[in-house]
Coordinates of C-alpha atoms and ligand atoms in Angstrom, one line a residue:
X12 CA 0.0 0.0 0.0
X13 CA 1.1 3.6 -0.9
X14 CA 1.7 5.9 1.9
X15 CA 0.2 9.2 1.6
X16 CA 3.6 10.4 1.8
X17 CA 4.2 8.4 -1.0
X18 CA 1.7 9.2 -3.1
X19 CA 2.7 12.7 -2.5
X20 CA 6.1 12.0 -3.7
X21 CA 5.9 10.6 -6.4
X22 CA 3.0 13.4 -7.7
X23 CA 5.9 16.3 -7.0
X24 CA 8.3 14.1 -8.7
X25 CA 6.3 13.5 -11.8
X26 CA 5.4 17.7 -11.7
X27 CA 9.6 18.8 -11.6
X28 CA 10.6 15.6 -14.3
X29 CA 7.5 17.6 -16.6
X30 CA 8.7 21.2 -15.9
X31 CA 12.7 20.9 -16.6
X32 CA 15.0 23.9 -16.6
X33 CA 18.7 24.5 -17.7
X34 CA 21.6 25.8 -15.8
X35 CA 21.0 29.1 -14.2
X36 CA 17.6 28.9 -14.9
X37 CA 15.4 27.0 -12.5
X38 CA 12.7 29.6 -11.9
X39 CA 9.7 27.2 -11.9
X40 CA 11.5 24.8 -10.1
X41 CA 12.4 27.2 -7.3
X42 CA 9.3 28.6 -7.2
X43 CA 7.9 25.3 -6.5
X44 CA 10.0 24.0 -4.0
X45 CA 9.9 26.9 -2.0
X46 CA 5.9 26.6 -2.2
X47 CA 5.9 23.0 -1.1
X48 CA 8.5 23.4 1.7
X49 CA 6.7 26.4 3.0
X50 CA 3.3 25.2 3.3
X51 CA 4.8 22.4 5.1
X52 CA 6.0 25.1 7.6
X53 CA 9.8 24.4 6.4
X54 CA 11.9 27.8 7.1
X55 CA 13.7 28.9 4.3
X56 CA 16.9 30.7 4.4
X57 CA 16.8 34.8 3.4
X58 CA 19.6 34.5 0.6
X59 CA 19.4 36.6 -2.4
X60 CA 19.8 33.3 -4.9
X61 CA 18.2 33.9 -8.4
X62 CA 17.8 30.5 -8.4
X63 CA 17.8 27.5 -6.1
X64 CA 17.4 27.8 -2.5
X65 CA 18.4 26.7 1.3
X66 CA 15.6 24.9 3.8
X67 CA 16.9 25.0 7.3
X68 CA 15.8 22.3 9.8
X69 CA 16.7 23.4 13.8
X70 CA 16.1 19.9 15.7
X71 CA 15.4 20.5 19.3
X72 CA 18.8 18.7 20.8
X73 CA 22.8 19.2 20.3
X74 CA 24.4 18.1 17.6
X75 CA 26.4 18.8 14.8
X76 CA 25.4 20.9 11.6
X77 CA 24.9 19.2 8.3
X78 CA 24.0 19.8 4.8
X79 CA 21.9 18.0 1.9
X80 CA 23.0 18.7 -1.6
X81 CA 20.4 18.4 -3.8
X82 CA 20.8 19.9 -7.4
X83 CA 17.9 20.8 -9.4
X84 CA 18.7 21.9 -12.9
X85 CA 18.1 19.8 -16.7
X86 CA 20.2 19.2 -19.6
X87 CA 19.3 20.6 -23.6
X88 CA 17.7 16.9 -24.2
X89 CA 15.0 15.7 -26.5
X90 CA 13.2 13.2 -23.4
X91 CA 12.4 9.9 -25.6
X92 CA 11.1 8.1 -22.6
X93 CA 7.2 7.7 -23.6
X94 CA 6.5 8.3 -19.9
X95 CA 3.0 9.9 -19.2
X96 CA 4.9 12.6 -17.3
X97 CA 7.6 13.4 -20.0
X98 CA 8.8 16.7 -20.4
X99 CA 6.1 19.8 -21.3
X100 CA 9.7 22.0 -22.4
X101 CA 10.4 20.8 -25.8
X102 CA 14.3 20.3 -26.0
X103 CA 14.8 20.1 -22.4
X104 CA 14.8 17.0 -20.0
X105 CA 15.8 15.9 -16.5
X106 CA 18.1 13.3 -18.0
X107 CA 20.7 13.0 -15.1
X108 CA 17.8 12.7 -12.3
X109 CA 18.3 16.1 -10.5
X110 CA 14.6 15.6 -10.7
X111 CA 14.6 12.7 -8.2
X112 CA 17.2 14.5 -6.0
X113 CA 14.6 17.5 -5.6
X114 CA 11.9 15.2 -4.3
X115 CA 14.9 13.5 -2.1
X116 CA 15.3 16.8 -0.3
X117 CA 11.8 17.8 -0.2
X118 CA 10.5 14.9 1.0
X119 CA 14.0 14.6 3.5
X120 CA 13.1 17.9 4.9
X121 CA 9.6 17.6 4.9
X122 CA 10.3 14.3 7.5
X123 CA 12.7 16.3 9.3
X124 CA 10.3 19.0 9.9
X125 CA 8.1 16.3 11.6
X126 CA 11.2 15.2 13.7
X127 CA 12.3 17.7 14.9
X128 CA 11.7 17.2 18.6
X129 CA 13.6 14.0 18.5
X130 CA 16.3 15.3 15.7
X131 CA 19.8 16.2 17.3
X132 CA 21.2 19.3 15.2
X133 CA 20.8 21.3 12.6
X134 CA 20.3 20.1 8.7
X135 CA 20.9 22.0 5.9
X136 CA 19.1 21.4 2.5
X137 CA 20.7 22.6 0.0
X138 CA 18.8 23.0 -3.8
X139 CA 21.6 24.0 -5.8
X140 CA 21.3 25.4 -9.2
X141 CA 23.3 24.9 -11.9
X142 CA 25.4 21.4 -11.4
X143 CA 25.3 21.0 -15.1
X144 CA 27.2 24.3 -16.0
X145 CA 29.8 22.7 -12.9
X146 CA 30.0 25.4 -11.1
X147 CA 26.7 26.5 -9.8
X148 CA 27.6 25.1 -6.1
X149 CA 29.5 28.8 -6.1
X150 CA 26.6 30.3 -6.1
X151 CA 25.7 29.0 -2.5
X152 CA 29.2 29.3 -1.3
X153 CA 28.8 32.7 -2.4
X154 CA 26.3 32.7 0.6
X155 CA 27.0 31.8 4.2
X156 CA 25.3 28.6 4.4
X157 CA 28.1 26.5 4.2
X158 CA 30.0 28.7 7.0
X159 CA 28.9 26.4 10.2
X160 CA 28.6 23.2 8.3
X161 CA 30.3 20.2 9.9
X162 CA 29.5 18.3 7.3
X163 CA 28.2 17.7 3.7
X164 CA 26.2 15.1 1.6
X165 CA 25.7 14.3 -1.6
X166 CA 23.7 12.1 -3.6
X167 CA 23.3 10.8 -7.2
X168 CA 20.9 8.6 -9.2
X169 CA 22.4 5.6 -10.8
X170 CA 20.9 3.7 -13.4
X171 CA 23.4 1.1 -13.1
X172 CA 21.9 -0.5 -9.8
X173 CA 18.1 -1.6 -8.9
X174 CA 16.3 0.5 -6.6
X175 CA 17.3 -1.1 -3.2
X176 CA 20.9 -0.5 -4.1
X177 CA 23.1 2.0 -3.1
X178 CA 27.1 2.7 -4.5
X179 CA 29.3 3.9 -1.7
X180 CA 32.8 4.0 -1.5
X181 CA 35.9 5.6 0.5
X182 CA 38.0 8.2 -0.9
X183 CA 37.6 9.3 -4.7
X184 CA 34.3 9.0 -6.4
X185 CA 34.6 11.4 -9.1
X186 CA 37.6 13.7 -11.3
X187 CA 38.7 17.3 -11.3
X188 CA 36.9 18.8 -14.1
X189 CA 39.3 20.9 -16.4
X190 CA 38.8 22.7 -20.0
X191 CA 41.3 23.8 -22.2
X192 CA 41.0 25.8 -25.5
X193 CA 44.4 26.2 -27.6
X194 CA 44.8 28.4 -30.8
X195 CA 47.4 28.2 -32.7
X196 CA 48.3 30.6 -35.2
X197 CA 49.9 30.4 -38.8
X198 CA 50.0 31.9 -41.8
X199 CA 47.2 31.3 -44.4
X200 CA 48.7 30.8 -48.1
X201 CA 47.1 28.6 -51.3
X202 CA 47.1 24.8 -50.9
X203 CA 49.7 24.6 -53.3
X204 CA 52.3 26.4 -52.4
X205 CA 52.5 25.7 -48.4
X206 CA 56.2 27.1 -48.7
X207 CA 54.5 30.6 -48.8
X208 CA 53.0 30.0 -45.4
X209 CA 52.9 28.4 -42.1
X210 CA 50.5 25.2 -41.7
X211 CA 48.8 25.4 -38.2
X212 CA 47.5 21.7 -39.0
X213 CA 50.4 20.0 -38.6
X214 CA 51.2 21.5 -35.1
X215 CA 47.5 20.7 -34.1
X216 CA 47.9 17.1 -34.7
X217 CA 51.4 17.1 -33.2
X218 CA 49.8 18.1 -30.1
X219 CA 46.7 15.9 -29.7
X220 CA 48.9 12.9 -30.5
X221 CA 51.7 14.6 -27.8
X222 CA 49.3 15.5 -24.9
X223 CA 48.5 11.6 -24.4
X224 CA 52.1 11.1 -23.5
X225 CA 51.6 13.1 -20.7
X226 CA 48.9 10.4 -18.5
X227 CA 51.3 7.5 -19.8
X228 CA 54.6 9.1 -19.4
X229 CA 54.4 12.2 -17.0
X230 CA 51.5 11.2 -14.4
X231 CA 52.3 8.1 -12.3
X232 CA 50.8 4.6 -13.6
X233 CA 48.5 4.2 -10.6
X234 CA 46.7 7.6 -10.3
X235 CA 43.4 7.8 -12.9
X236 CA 44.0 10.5 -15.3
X237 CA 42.6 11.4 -19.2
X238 CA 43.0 13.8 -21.6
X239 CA 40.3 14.0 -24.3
X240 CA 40.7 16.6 -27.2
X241 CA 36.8 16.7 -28.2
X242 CA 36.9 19.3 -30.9
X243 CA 39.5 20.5 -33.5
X244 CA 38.6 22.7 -36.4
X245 CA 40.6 24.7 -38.9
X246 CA 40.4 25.9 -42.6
X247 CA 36.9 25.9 -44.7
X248 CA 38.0 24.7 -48.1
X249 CA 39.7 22.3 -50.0
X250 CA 43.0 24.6 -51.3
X251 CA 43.4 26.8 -48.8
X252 CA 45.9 26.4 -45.9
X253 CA 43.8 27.9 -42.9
X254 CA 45.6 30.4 -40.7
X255 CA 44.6 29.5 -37.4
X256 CA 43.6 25.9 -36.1
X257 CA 41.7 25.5 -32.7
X258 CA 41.6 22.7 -30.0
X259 CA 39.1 21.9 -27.5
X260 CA 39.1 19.2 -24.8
X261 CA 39.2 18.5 -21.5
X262 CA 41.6 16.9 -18.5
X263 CA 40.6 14.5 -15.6
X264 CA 42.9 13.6 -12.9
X265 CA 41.9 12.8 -9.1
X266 CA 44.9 13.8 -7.3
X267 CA 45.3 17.6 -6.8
X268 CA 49.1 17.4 -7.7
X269 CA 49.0 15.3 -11.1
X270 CA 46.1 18.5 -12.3
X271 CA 48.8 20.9 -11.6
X272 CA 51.3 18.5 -13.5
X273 CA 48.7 17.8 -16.3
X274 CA 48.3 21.4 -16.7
X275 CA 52.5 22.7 -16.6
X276 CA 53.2 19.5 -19.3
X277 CA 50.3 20.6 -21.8
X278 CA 51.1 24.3 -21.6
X279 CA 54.8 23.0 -22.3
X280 CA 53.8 21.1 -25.0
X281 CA 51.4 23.4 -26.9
X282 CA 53.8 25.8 -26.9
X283 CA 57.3 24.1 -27.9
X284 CA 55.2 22.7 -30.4
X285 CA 53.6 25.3 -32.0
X286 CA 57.2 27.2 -31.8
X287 CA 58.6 23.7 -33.5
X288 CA 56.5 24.0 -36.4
X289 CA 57.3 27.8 -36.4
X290 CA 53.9 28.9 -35.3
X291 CA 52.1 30.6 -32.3
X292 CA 50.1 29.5 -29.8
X293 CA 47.6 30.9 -26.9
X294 CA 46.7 28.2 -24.3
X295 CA 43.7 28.6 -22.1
X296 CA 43.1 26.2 -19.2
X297 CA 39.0 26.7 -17.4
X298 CA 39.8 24.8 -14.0
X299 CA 36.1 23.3 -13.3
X300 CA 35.4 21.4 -9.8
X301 CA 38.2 19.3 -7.9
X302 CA 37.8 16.2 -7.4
X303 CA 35.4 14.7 -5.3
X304 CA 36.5 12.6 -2.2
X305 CA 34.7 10.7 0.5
X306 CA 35.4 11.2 4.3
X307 CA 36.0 7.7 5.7
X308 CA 34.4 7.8 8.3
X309 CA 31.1 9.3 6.9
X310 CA 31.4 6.6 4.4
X311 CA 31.2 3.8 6.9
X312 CA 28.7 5.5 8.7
X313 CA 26.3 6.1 5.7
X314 CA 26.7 2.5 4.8
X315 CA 26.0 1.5 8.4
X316 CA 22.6 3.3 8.2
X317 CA 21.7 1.5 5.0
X318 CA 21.9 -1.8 6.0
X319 CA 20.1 -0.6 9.1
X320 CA 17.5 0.5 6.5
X321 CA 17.5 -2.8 4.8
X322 CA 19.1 -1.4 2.0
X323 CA 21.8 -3.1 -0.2
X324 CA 25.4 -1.7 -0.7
X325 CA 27.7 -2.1 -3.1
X326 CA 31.4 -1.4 -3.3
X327 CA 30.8 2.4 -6.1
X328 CA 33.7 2.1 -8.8
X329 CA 35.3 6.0 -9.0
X330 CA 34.8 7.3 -12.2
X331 CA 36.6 10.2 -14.2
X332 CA 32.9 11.9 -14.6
X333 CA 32.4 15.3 -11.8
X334 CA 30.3 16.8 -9.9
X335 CA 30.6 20.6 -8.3
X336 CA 29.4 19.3 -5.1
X337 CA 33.5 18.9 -4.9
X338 CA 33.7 22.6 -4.2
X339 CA 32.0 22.1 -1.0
X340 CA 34.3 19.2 0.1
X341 CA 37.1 22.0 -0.3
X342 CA 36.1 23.2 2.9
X343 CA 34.0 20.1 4.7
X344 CA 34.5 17.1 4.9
X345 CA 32.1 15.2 2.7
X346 CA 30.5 12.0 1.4
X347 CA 29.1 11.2 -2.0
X348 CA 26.3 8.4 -2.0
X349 CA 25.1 6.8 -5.2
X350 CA 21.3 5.7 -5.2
X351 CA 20.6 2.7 -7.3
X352 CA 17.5 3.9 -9.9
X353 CA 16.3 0.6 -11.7
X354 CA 18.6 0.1 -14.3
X355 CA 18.2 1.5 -17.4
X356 CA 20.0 3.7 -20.4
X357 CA 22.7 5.4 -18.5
X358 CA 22.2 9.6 -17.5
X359 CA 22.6 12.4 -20.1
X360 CA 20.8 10.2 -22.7
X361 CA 17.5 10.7 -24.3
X362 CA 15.6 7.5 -22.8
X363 CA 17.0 7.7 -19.1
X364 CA 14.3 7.2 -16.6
X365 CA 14.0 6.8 -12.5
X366 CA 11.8 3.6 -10.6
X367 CA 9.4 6.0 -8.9
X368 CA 9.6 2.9 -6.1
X369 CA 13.4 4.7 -5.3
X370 CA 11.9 7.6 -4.2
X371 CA 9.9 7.0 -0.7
X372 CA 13.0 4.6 0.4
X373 CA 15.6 7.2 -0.7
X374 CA 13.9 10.1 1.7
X375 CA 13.5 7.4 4.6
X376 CA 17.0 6.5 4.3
X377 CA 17.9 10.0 4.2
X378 CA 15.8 11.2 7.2
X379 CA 17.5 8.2 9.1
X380 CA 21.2 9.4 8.2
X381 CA 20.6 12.7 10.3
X382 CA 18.0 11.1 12.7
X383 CA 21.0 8.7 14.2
Ligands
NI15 NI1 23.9 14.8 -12.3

């Protein structure tokens, strides 16, 4: 039998996966949450966030301060899931579950609230915009509701596990998150007569094929690292040699001191070469999130409570995907928990859907980790 609760659930989650919105643009979204918390009674913070927002549970005994990340925005997807619920914004879909980790908190805090006699300390819930665009968890350090936080968690639909399943894991879960964009700059001349110029094509291939030297021959063998140069584009016909060529791409490392590394060998690189093949270069690196890293002892703790909860936990593999919630962990110590969502096409794809049965277990689950 459905719970009322349930029920509940599951009808805000089907309203937030219809109503998607991009980075930096949850406007519905907030709207809504903030209607549903607050006719529940749940106080919201006074920040001056365009978008997203921070419900404050004060339980009634001692105990530490902790927050709930919960991000909220979509991703520029066409939803092919045939669900009755699919997405009313043409172009847009909840496609890596943020829409599941809204009702998480909701329905977290909305338990809480109820609690809060018995509840020892304080709990944060955090709906943070903008995890897509990775950096939108600056937006609520930008505030001070991270100042007294002891400490922060974090969860994540995974369609790679049945609901019932959770992924947790000690130290590293996910990469730093980095960007580069190179130019190089030649001289244009006519396709025949490359003698009158300088190729920049040649130097860009030089250096794609160059920068995977650096994770097999720069960064040690047993710390995960990638490069991936995702775009390259020069020239616009067939007998002209193009004077500029541009490279795209990014860089994933775990440990803080192979990104600096990763960084110092491909500026290096980009530029000897380009000088090599008598051209010039500009190298810009966009640092994204750090790594994300799991506090050991909130690890054990949060698979403790899940077994408690009858819930099933399996060792999570790290992965060189990110998440911004690392910017948090920068200044508290953090845990990362990946929640099993019936298995299914993986996230950031067209046909990726949630088991609404995830949902009411999830927010017990959750209420329980601050309730102990
Ligand atoms: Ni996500």
């Amino acid at each position: 039998m459905m719970t009322e609760l349930e029920k509940q659930l599951i009808e805000y989650f089907e309203w937030f996966h219809a109503h998607p919105e991009l980075s930096y643009e949850e406007y519905e979204t907030t709207v809504k949450i903030r209607e549903i918390l607050m006719s529940a009674g749940v106080e919201i913070l006074p920040y001056d966030l365009e978008t997203g927002l921070v419900a404050i549970i004060r339980g009634k005994k001692e105990g530490p301060v902790q927050a709930l990340r919960c991000d909220i925005d979509a991703l520029p997807i066409l939803e092919e899931t045939g669900l009755s619920y699919a997405s009313k914004h043409n172009g847009r879909m909840h496609a890596c579950g943020h829409d599941f980790h809204i009702v998480a908190g909701i329905g977290c805090a909305l338990l809480l609230q109820e609690q809060k006699a018995e509840l020892a300390g304080t709990v944060k819930i955090i709906f943070q915009p903008a995890e897509e665009s990775s950096l939108g968890a600056l937006k609520i350090l930008e505030t001070d509701a991270m100042a007294e936080v002891d400490r922060v968690w974090g969860i994540h639909a995974d369609p790679t596990n049945e609901a019932g399943v959770l992924g947790i894991r000690e130290g590293y879960v996910t990469a730093a998150v980095d960007r580069f964009v190179i130019r190089i700059k030649g001289v244009g001349c006519h396709g025949a007569h490359p003698d009158d110029g300088i190729d920049p094509i040649p130097a860009a291939t030089a250096m794609v094929q160059a920068f995977q030297t650096i994770v097999t021959r720069n960064i040690n063998a047993f710390h995960p690292s990638l490069i991936s140069v995702t775009r390259i584009e020069a020239g616009n016909t067939w007998n002209v040699i193009p004077e500029t060529a541009e490279l795209e791409g990014t860089v994933r490392t775990m440990d803080a001191e192979d990104r600096i590394l990763f960084e110092k060998r491909m500026r290096e690189i980009a530029e000897q070469t380009a000088r090599a093949y008598g051209a010039q270069t500009e190298f810009e690196w966009i640092a994204g999130p750090p790594a994300t890293y799991n506090d050991a002892g909130m690890a054990k703790e949060c698979m403790r409570v899940a077994q408690k909860q009858g819930l099933r936990v399996v060792p999570e593999e790290s992965s060189l995907g990110g998440d911004d919630f690392a910017f948090f962990e920068e200044k508290i110590p953090g845990c990362y928990i990946k929640i099993g969502t019936g298995k299914g096409p993986t996230i950031h794809q067209p046909g990726f859907q949630i088991d609404e049965q995830v949902i009411l277990p999830t927010v017990n689950y959750l209420a329980a980790l601050f309730c102990e």
